[in-house]
């Protein structure tokens, strides 16, 4: 960069600083900000290479920095508050990311920009916006940075909220990114509350995409209480403008109650949307996070074609004991059958998970969990079960030791293979100072391209209350990482990772 | 060029934050609670101290922390401590919030922040996330994450801010 450009940049920054400090006093502005930075240096497994571990290791250097800055103006001529925000990103992807995933180097000053203007019961947003209508059957826009997933729109939205009426309107275009194309999405949602605990709403979304055809997605939802039972139901329909090809619909129903100290909940899903769409991510109606090892092998719900249900019971039968039981079943549709089948050709899946928390002593907590599931596809059939014991002992006021022991048994019926996996982890922590976490994980699975043992150590330092520095050294297992049904494959990593998370 | 600008802006903003960012006024918000009622922060009469705690049903450390927060609420609510838990579950897992609270017998108020807008308004990103707000509506302190023993530090802070003497058990 030549000297005149450098001078220009410095002048711009100086002006920005001077301007910001002056408006702080005039408009009673508050400044807030955060920084998240991560550096990986070491090696990662290349599962695409066709080589076996450790010959498939390749160098990994990865850097990511996210700086978010906001200013809130409280004394403005019209309205209650004006909030302006910007997020800058500096990302250097690893060689694997560049060659095999949608990740690429990014340096953007306006990775995210937004303005939020609050006027009485109205809110007006401009810039990068997210929104969910109902439970997300018609529209669900959100960002999950850990999965590099974002369906946020650059555009605007307006919302109104009162006791009787809620209204939202949104319009904008998405950015081409992991699993997301540059699409144009707009929608409105109206919700009316005739009584305190009852509401009924309608949604209408229009979507014009690169991959997906032009379409309308109308939907309706309602919820409320009947005696001690809370009910919710939502229906959305996909209506392509060009005809009935790839038309589809989805239904989600939920009921929950608490009787005699036992909370019971049933969720039901009937999704038949015809084509996958990242802007519609309805409830998955199954337990996603169970034991660490079972969660390493997640079930990926198929929103295009899935029917299923989930039952959850939770209670505190005595003061020192908490019990949580969950069962779910799902499969593809089998004709018009409203219930899931157990047939392999229908991609059948069932899952049971139960956990207890026992507060055995003021200084000792024991958490015992058991999970089991079975999943089948036309060329895949696995049964898994796992046991987890977590023991937390507090030593004095600020110190604690946590021991985590897990075992998982896997039967791969398709390949006629049985194996087990183990996890041992111990953490020593001191409140306000930080923690040391040591873990050992191993798999007995043969023909693995990711190795068989993973040993890691993580040090966490809490500095000045709002700043956390984490240093990881060792091996970290990869795999499929999922959140609310959105998944991304992460490669196993060996080396050093430094992360910093600070707020100002 | 872009990297230079980003680095320069980062340095400038850090300087700006260090000069102005503390003792900020808590931003106002409207959220719905688990019973469908609306709550506006500015309508709250904070007669002492308000503890806002952001959590989610999928967050293990959040769930480990919650019994301690309930105990602090039971102990200090008469001295002016208000506790509001803000659930960050998305609409996809939101239906699990009320059953979890009921099954645990928690009595504090729970608000729903399905799009995580209020969390971001308070600059939170990692759960659990705590914000202490005084009777003037100013943010006294924020804290992210939970380590066993944090509740001891939090209790000491609550006692200090509520101006309770050591004998006021």
mmCIF file of N, CA and C in Angstrom, chain B residues 67-165:
data_model
loop_
_atom_site.group_PDB
_atom_site.id
_atom_site.type_symbol
_atom_site.label_atom_id
_atom_site.label_comp_id
_atom_site.label_asym_id
_atom_site.label_seq_id
_atom_site.Cartn_x
_atom_site.Cartn_y
_atom_site.Cartn_z
ATOM 1 N N UNK B 67 -29.868 -24.504 39.128
ATOM 2 C CA UNK B 67 -30.263 -24.698 40.532
ATOM 3 C C UNK B 67 -29.612 -23.690 41.476
ATOM 4 N N UNK B 68 -28.379 -23.288 41.176
ATOM 5 C CA UNK B 68 -27.701 -22.295 42.023
ATOM 6 C C UNK B 68 -28.374 -20.930 41.892
ATOM 7 N N UNK B 69 -28.806 -20.602 40.681
ATOM 8 C CA UNK B 69 -29.480 -19.313 40.487
ATOM 9 C C UNK B 69 -30.825 -19.309 41.217
ATOM 10 N N UNK B 70 -31.532 -20.448 41.169
ATOM 11 C CA UNK B 70 -32.801 -20.549 41.883
ATOM 12 C C UNK B 70 -32.559 -20.353 43.383
ATOM 13 N N UNK B 71 -31.476 -20.966 43.885
ATOM 14 C CA UNK B 71 -31.165 -20.840 45.320
ATOM 15 C C UNK B 71 -30.854 -19.387 45.685
ATOM 16 N N UNK B 72 -30.108 -18.695 44.817
ATOM 17 C CA UNK B 72 -29.802 -17.282 45.078
ATOM 18 C C UNK B 72 -31.069 -16.442 45.032
ATOM 19 N N UNK B 73 -31.944 -16.780 44.098
ATOM 20 C CA UNK B 73 -33.212 -16.051 43.969
ATOM 21 C C UNK B 73 -34.063 -16.251 45.225
ATOM 22 N N UNK B 74 -34.133 -17.509 45.692
ATOM 23 C CA UNK B 74 -34.885 -17.798 46.911
ATOM 24 C C UNK B 74 -34.314 -17.017 48.104
ATOM 25 N N UNK B 75 -33.012 -16.913 48.136
ATOM 26 C CA UNK B 75 -32.341 -16.329 49.298
ATOM 27 C C UNK B 75 -32.419 -14.796 49.317
ATOM 28 N N UNK B 76 -32.343 -14.185 48.125
ATOM 29 C CA UNK B 76 -32.199 -12.730 48.092
ATOM 30 C C UNK B 76 -33.354 -11.971 47.435
ATOM 31 N N UNK B 77 -34.412 -12.667 47.047
ATOM 32 C CA UNK B 77 -35.504 -11.943 46.374
ATOM 33 C C UNK B 77 -36.155 -10.920 47.307
ATOM 34 N N UNK B 78 -36.238 -11.248 48.588
ATOM 35 C CA UNK B 78 -36.835 -10.289 49.526
ATOM 36 C C UNK B 78 -35.931 -9.084 49.764
ATOM 37 N N UNK B 79 -34.650 -9.239 49.443
ATOM 38 C CA UNK B 79 -33.715 -8.117 49.596
ATOM 39 C C UNK B 79 -33.623 -7.278 48.323
ATOM 40 N N UNK B 80 -34.374 -7.649 47.307
ATOM 41 C CA UNK B 80 -34.389 -6.821 46.099
ATOM 42 C C UNK B 80 -33.785 -7.473 44.870
ATOM 43 N N UNK B 81 -33.456 -8.760 44.941
ATOM 44 C CA UNK B 81 -32.902 -9.414 43.753
ATOM 45 C C UNK B 81 -34.040 -9.920 42.853
ATOM 46 N N UNK B 82 -34.025 -9.493 41.617
ATOM 47 C CA UNK B 82 -34.950 -10.039 40.624
ATOM 48 C C UNK B 82 -34.145 -10.903 39.672
ATOM 49 N N UNK B 83 -34.713 -12.041 39.330
ATOM 50 C CA UNK B 83 -34.023 -12.953 38.405
ATOM 51 C C UNK B 83 -34.925 -13.237 37.216
ATOM 52 N N UNK B 84 -34.419 -12.983 36.035
ATOM 53 C CA UNK B 84 -35.164 -13.314 34.820
ATOM 54 C C UNK B 84 -34.265 -14.176 33.946
ATOM 55 N N UNK B 85 -34.752 -15.354 33.612
ATOM 56 C CA UNK B 85 -34.010 -16.247 32.730
ATOM 57 C C UNK B 85 -34.521 -16.035 31.303
ATOM 58 N N UNK B 86 -33.608 -15.883 30.380
ATOM 59 C CA UNK B 86 -33.988 -15.649 28.984
ATOM 60 C C UNK B 86 -33.563 -16.871 28.173
ATOM 61 N N UNK B 87 -34.547 -17.629 27.702
ATOM 62 C CA UNK B 87 -34.246 -18.862 26.958
ATOM 63 C C UNK B 87 -33.881 -18.524 25.515
ATOM 64 N N UNK B 88 -32.730 -19.017 25.088
ATOM 65 C CA UNK B 88 -32.240 -18.742 23.729
ATOM 66 C C UNK B 88 -32.569 -19.878 22.769
ATOM 67 N N UNK B 89 -33.449 -20.763 23.185
ATOM 68 C CA UNK B 89 -33.866 -21.843 22.282
ATOM 69 C C UNK B 89 -34.534 -21.246 21.053
ATOM 70 N N UNK B 90 -34.206 -21.783 19.909
ATOM 71 C CA UNK B 90 -34.847 -21.349 18.678
ATOM 72 C C UNK B 90 -36.280 -21.882 18.670
ATOM 73 N N UNK B 91 -37.121 -21.419 17.750
ATOM 74 C CA UNK B 91 -38.483 -21.952 17.705
ATOM 75 C C UNK B 91 -38.501 -23.471 17.580
ATOM 76 N N UNK B 92 -37.402 -24.043 17.084
ATOM 77 C CA UNK B 92 -37.355 -25.493 16.881
ATOM 78 C C UNK B 92 -37.238 -26.273 18.184
ATOM 79 N N UNK B 93 -36.612 -25.681 19.210
ATOM 80 C CA UNK B 93 -36.480 -26.392 20.490
ATOM 81 C C UNK B 93 -37.216 -25.669 21.619
ATOM 82 N N UNK B 94 -37.916 -24.590 21.242
ATOM 83 C CA UNK B 94 -38.563 -23.754 22.256
ATOM 84 C C UNK B 94 -39.621 -24.509 23.070
ATOM 85 N N UNK B 95 -40.247 -25.501 22.446
ATOM 86 C CA UNK B 95 -41.307 -26.222 23.153
ATOM 87 C C UNK B 95 -40.749 -27.015 24.333
ATOM 88 N N UNK B 96 -39.419 -27.162 24.419
ATOM 89 C CA UNK B 96 -38.831 -27.919 25.532
ATOM 90 C C UNK B 96 -38.575 -27.042 26.760
ATOM 91 N N UNK B 97 -38.732 -25.726 26.598
ATOM 92 C CA UNK B 97 -38.378 -24.808 27.686
ATOM 93 C C UNK B 97 -39.292 -24.986 28.894
ATOM 94 N N UNK B 98 -40.596 -24.843 28.683
ATOM 95 C CA UNK B 98 -41.524 -24.897 29.809
ATOM 96 C C UNK B 98 -41.521 -26.262 30.503
ATOM 97 N N UNK B 99 -41.529 -27.393 29.756
ATOM 98 C CA UNK B 99 -41.453 -28.682 30.456
ATOM 99 C C UNK B 99 -40.208 -28.812 31.331
ATOM 100 N N UNK B 100 -39.077 -28.295 30.841
ATOM 101 C CA UNK B 100 -37.851 -28.403 31.631
ATOM 102 C C UNK B 100 -37.965 -27.590 32.922
ATOM 103 N N UNK B 101 -38.452 -26.360 32.794
ATOM 104 C CA UNK B 101 -38.597 -25.496 33.974
ATOM 105 C C UNK B 101 -39.563 -26.127 34.979
ATOM 106 N N UNK B 102 -40.695 -26.620 34.467
ATOM 107 C CA UNK B 102 -41.695 -27.218 35.363
ATOM 108 C C UNK B 102 -41.167 -28.478 36.038
ATOM 109 N N UNK B 103 -40.465 -29.308 35.265
ATOM 110 C CA UNK B 103 -39.987 -30.576 35.839
ATOM 111 C C UNK B 103 -38.936 -30.342 36.913
ATOM 112 N N UNK B 104 -38.238 -29.225 36.833
ATOM 113 C CA UNK B 104 -37.216 -28.907 37.836
ATOM 114 C C UNK B 104 -37.798 -28.138 39.021
ATOM 115 N N UNK B 105 -39.036 -27.667 38.878
ATOM 116 C CA UNK B 105 -39.666 -26.920 39.973
ATOM 117 C C UNK B 105 -39.123 -25.512 40.129
ATOM 118 N N UNK B 106 -38.528 -24.945 39.064
ATOM 119 C CA UNK B 106 -38.001 -23.578 39.160
ATOM 120 C C UNK B 106 -39.154 -22.575 39.208
ATOM 121 N N UNK B 107 -38.953 -21.499 39.955
ATOM 122 C CA UNK B 107 -40.047 -20.529 40.130
ATOM 123 C C UNK B 107 -39.742 -19.165 39.511
ATOM 124 N N UNK B 108 -38.542 -18.994 38.948
ATOM 125 C CA UNK B 108 -38.216 -17.682 38.355
ATOM 126 C C UNK B 108 -38.948 -17.497 37.026
ATOM 127 N N UNK B 109 -39.006 -16.247 36.587
ATOM 128 C CA UNK B 109 -39.683 -15.941 35.322
ATOM 129 C C UNK B 109 -38.767 -16.295 34.146
ATOM 130 N N UNK B 110 -39.351 -16.846 33.098
ATOM 131 C CA UNK B 110 -38.570 -17.239 31.923
ATOM 132 C C UNK B 110 -39.121 -16.528 30.681
ATOM 133 N N UNK B 111 -38.248 -15.808 30.001
ATOM 134 C CA UNK B 111 -38.618 -15.135 28.753
ATOM 135 C C UNK B 111 -38.073 -15.941 27.575
ATOM 136 N N UNK B 112 -38.687 -15.736 26.414
ATOM 137 C CA UNK B 112 -38.268 -16.449 25.207
ATOM 138 C C UNK B 112 -37.642 -15.476 24.217
ATOM 139 N N UNK B 113 -36.429 -15.812 23.770
ATOM 140 C CA UNK B 113 -35.704 -14.953 22.815
ATOM 141 C C UNK B 113 -35.315 -15.820 21.604
ATOM 142 N N UNK B 114 -36.328 -16.251 20.831
ATOM 143 C CA UNK B 114 -36.084 -17.290 19.824
ATOM 144 C C UNK B 114 -35.109 -16.903 18.713
ATOM 145 N N UNK B 115 -35.001 -15.634 18.394
ATOM 146 C CA UNK B 115 -34.069 -15.221 17.340
ATOM 147 C C UNK B 115 -32.763 -14.675 17.909
ATOM 148 N N UNK B 116 -32.565 -14.824 19.205
ATOM 149 C CA UNK B 116 -31.342 -14.399 19.904
ATOM 150 C C UNK B 116 -31.053 -12.919 19.692
ATOM 151 N N UNK B 117 -32.110 -12.148 19.491
ATOM 152 C CA UNK B 117 -31.907 -10.719 19.253
ATOM 153 C C UNK B 117 -31.529 -9.982 20.535
ATOM 154 N N UNK B 118 -32.151 -10.372 21.660
ATOM 155 C CA UNK B 118 -31.832 -9.685 22.915
ATOM 156 C C UNK B 118 -30.441 -10.093 23.408
ATOM 157 N N UNK B 119 -30.084 -11.353 23.179
ATOM 158 C CA UNK B 119 -28.720 -11.798 23.521
ATOM 159 C C UNK B 119 -27.688 -10.956 22.776
ATOM 160 N N UNK B 120 -27.914 -10.753 21.497
ATOM 161 C CA UNK B 120 -26.949 -9.954 20.728
ATOM 162 C C UNK B 120 -27.022 -8.487 21.124
ATOM 163 N N UNK B 121 -28.200 -8.034 21.548
ATOM 164 C CA UNK B 121 -28.348 -6.646 22.007
ATOM 165 C C UNK B 121 -27.450 -6.382 23.212
ATOM 166 N N UNK B 122 -27.279 -7.424 24.054
ATOM 167 C CA UNK B 122 -26.419 -7.312 25.230
ATOM 168 C C UNK B 122 -25.002 -7.828 24.945
ATOM 169 N N UNK B 123 -24.674 -8.009 23.666
ATOM 170 C CA UNK B 123 -23.331 -8.430 23.242
ATOM 171 C C UNK B 123 -22.956 -9.830 23.714
ATOM 172 N N UNK B 124 -23.948 -10.673 23.976
ATOM 173 C CA UNK B 124 -23.635 -12.032 24.385
ATOM 174 C C UNK B 124 -23.478 -12.932 23.178
ATOM 175 N N UNK B 125 -22.681 -13.969 23.334
ATOM 176 C CA UNK B 125 -22.538 -14.944 22.252
ATOM 177 C C UNK B 125 -22.445 -16.354 22.809
ATOM 178 N N UNK B 126 -21.752 -16.522 23.932
ATOM 179 C CA UNK B 126 -21.587 -17.838 24.545
ATOM 180 C C UNK B 126 -22.569 -17.973 25.706
ATOM 181 N N UNK B 127 -23.167 -19.143 25.821
ATOM 182 C CA UNK B 127 -24.105 -19.397 26.917
ATOM 183 C C UNK B 127 -23.444 -20.263 27.989
ATOM 184 N N UNK B 128 -23.852 -20.094 29.266
ATOM 185 C CA UNK B 128 -24.763 -19.074 29.763
ATOM 186 C C UNK B 128 -24.106 -17.697 29.772
ATOM 187 N N UNK B 129 -24.943 -16.682 29.815
ATOM 188 C CA UNK B 129 -24.457 -15.299 29.804
ATOM 189 C C UNK B 129 -25.267 -14.513 30.812
ATOM 190 N N UNK B 130 -24.553 -13.838 31.707
ATOM 191 C CA UNK B 130 -25.219 -13.127 32.788
ATOM 192 C C UNK B 130 -25.037 -11.636 32.661
ATOM 193 N N UNK B 131 -26.073 -10.900 32.980
ATOM 194 C CA UNK B 131 -25.991 -9.443 33.002
ATOM 195 C C UNK B 131 -26.604 -8.966 34.320
ATOM 196 N N UNK B 132 -25.842 -8.195 35.070
ATOM 197 C CA UNK B 132 -26.352 -7.609 36.315
ATOM 198 C C UNK B 132 -26.707 -6.155 36.047
ATOM 199 N N UNK B 133 -27.945 -5.794 36.378
ATOM 200 C CA UNK B 133 -28.433 -4.442 36.105
ATOM 201 C C UNK B 133 -28.889 -3.815 37.418
ATOM 202 N N UNK B 134 -28.458 -2.590 37.685
ATOM 203 C CA UNK B 134 -28.834 -1.963 38.956
ATOM 204 C C UNK B 134 -30.150 -1.197 38.821
ATOM 205 N N UNK B 135 -30.569 -0.559 39.914
ATOM 206 C CA UNK B 135 -31.884 0.102 39.926
ATOM 207 C C UNK B 135 -31.933 1.317 39.005
ATOM 208 N N UNK B 136 -30.772 1.836 38.583
ATOM 209 C CA UNK B 136 -30.757 2.944 37.624
ATOM 210 C C UNK B 136 -30.844 2.443 36.180
ATOM 211 N N UNK B 137 -30.844 1.125 36.009
ATOM 212 C CA UNK B 137 -30.899 0.572 34.654
ATOM 213 C C UNK B 137 -29.533 0.480 34.002
ATOM 214 N N UNK B 138 -28.482 0.610 34.786
ATOM 215 C CA UNK B 138 -27.122 0.510 34.223
ATOM 216 C C UNK B 138 -26.594 -0.913 34.344
ATOM 217 N N UNK B 139 -25.849 -1.330 33.330
ATOM 218 C CA UNK B 139 -25.221 -2.653 33.377
ATOM 219 C C UNK B 139 -24.007 -2.572 34.300
ATOM 220 N N UNK B 140 -24.059 -3.354 35.378
ATOM 221 C CA UNK B 140 -22.963 -3.344 36.345
ATOM 222 C C UNK B 140 -21.874 -4.309 35.907
ATOM 223 N N UNK B 141 -22.312 -5.473 35.415
ATOM 224 C CA UNK B 141 -21.338 -6.525 35.136
ATOM 225 C C UNK B 141 -21.936 -7.547 34.174
ATOM 226 N N UNK B 142 -21.097 -8.139 33.368
ATOM 227 C CA UNK B 142 -21.534 -9.264 32.534
ATOM 228 C C UNK B 142 -20.560 -10.411 32.751
ATOM 229 N N UNK B 143 -21.053 -11.608 32.515
ATOM 230 C CA UNK B 143 -20.180 -12.785 32.682
ATOM 231 C C UNK B 143 -20.669 -13.893 31.758
ATOM 232 N N UNK B 144 -19.751 -14.543 31.054
ATOM 233 C CA UNK B 144 -20.167 -15.634 30.182
ATOM 234 C C UNK B 144 -19.565 -16.956 30.653
ATOM 235 N N UNK B 145 -20.283 -18.031 30.374
ATOM 236 C CA UNK B 145 -19.819 -19.358 30.762
ATOM 237 C C UNK B 145 -20.187 -19.665 32.206
ATOM 238 N N UNK B 146 -20.024 -20.934 32.574
ATOM 239 C CA UNK B 146 -20.256 -21.328 33.964
ATOM 240 C C UNK B 146 -19.226 -22.365 34.375
ATOM 241 N N UNK B 147 -18.585 -22.084 35.473
ATOM 242 C CA UNK B 147 -17.682 -23.032 36.122
ATOM 243 C C UNK B 147 -18.193 -23.195 37.547
ATOM 244 N N UNK B 148 -18.181 -24.433 38.057
ATOM 245 C CA UNK B 148 -18.648 -24.641 39.425
ATOM 246 C C UNK B 148 -17.880 -23.708 40.367
ATOM 247 N N UNK B 149 -18.596 -22.996 41.172
ATOM 248 C CA UNK B 149 -17.976 -22.004 42.050
ATOM 249 C C UNK B 149 -18.300 -20.591 41.607
ATOM 250 N N UNK B 150 -18.729 -20.425 40.358
ATOM 251 C CA UNK B 150 -19.107 -19.090 39.886
ATOM 252 C C UNK B 150 -20.243 -18.522 40.736
ATOM 253 N N UNK B 151 -21.090 -19.436 41.242
ATOM 254 C CA UNK B 151 -22.232 -18.962 42.028
ATOM 255 C C UNK B 151 -21.777 -18.338 43.343
ATOM 256 N N UNK B 152 -20.619 -18.787 43.844
ATOM 257 C CA UNK B 152 -20.092 -18.214 45.087
ATOM 258 C C UNK B 152 -19.652 -16.773 44.837
ATOM 259 N N UNK B 153 -18.982 -16.583 43.705
ATOM 260 C CA UNK B 153 -18.519 -15.243 43.330
ATOM 261 C C UNK B 153 -19.732 -14.341 43.060
ATOM 262 N N UNK B 154 -20.730 -14.918 42.387
ATOM 263 C CA UNK B 154 -21.930 -14.137 42.066
ATOM 264 C C UNK B 154 -22.655 -13.724 43.345
ATOM 265 N N UNK B 155 -22.730 -14.636 44.309
ATOM 266 C CA UNK B 155 -23.419 -14.305 45.561
ATOM 267 C C UNK B 155 -22.709 -13.159 46.291
ATOM 268 N N UNK B 156 -21.396 -13.209 46.286
ATOM 269 C CA UNK B 156 -20.645 -12.133 46.934
ATOM 270 C C UNK B 156 -20.936 -10.796 46.246
ATOM 271 N N UNK B 157 -21.031 -10.836 44.917
ATOM 272 C CA UNK B 157 -21.311 -9.613 44.171
ATOM 273 C C UNK B 157 -22.722 -9.101 44.469
ATOM 274 N N UNK B 158 -23.679 -10.040 44.534
ATOM 275 C CA UNK B 158 -25.066 -9.663 44.835
ATOM 276 C C UNK B 158 -25.141 -9.013 46.211
ATOM 277 N N UNK B 159 -24.474 -9.602 47.174
ATOM 278 C CA UNK B 159 -24.494 -9.055 48.536
ATOM 279 C C UNK B 159 -23.877 -7.664 48.573
ATOM 280 N N UNK B 160 -22.809 -7.513 47.805
ATOM 281 C CA UNK B 160 -22.147 -6.203 47.762
ATOM 282 C C UNK B 160 -23.072 -5.157 47.146
ATOM 283 N N UNK B 161 -23.719 -5.522 46.044
ATOM 284 C CA UNK B 161 -24.562 -4.552 45.338
ATOM 285 C C UNK B 161 -25.859 -4.269 46.089
ATOM 286 N N UNK B 162 -26.342 -5.275 46.818
ATOM 287 C CA UNK B 162 -27.552 -5.047 47.617
ATOM 288 C C UNK B 162 -27.210 -4.441 48.986
ATOM 289 N N UNK B 163 -25.911 -4.214 49.179
ATOM 290 C CA UNK B 163 -25.406 -3.594 50.419
ATOM 291 C C UNK B 163 -25.858 -4.383 51.655
ATOM 292 N N UNK B 164 -25.683 -5.712 51.587
ATOM 293 C CA UNK B 164 -26.039 -6.565 52.718
ATOM 294 C C UNK B 164 -24.804 -6.789 53.582
ATOM 295 N N UNK B 165 -24.971 -6.653 54.875
ATOM 296 C CA UNK B 165 -23.859 -6.900 55.791
ATOM 297 C C UNK B 165 -23.677 -8.403 55.945
#
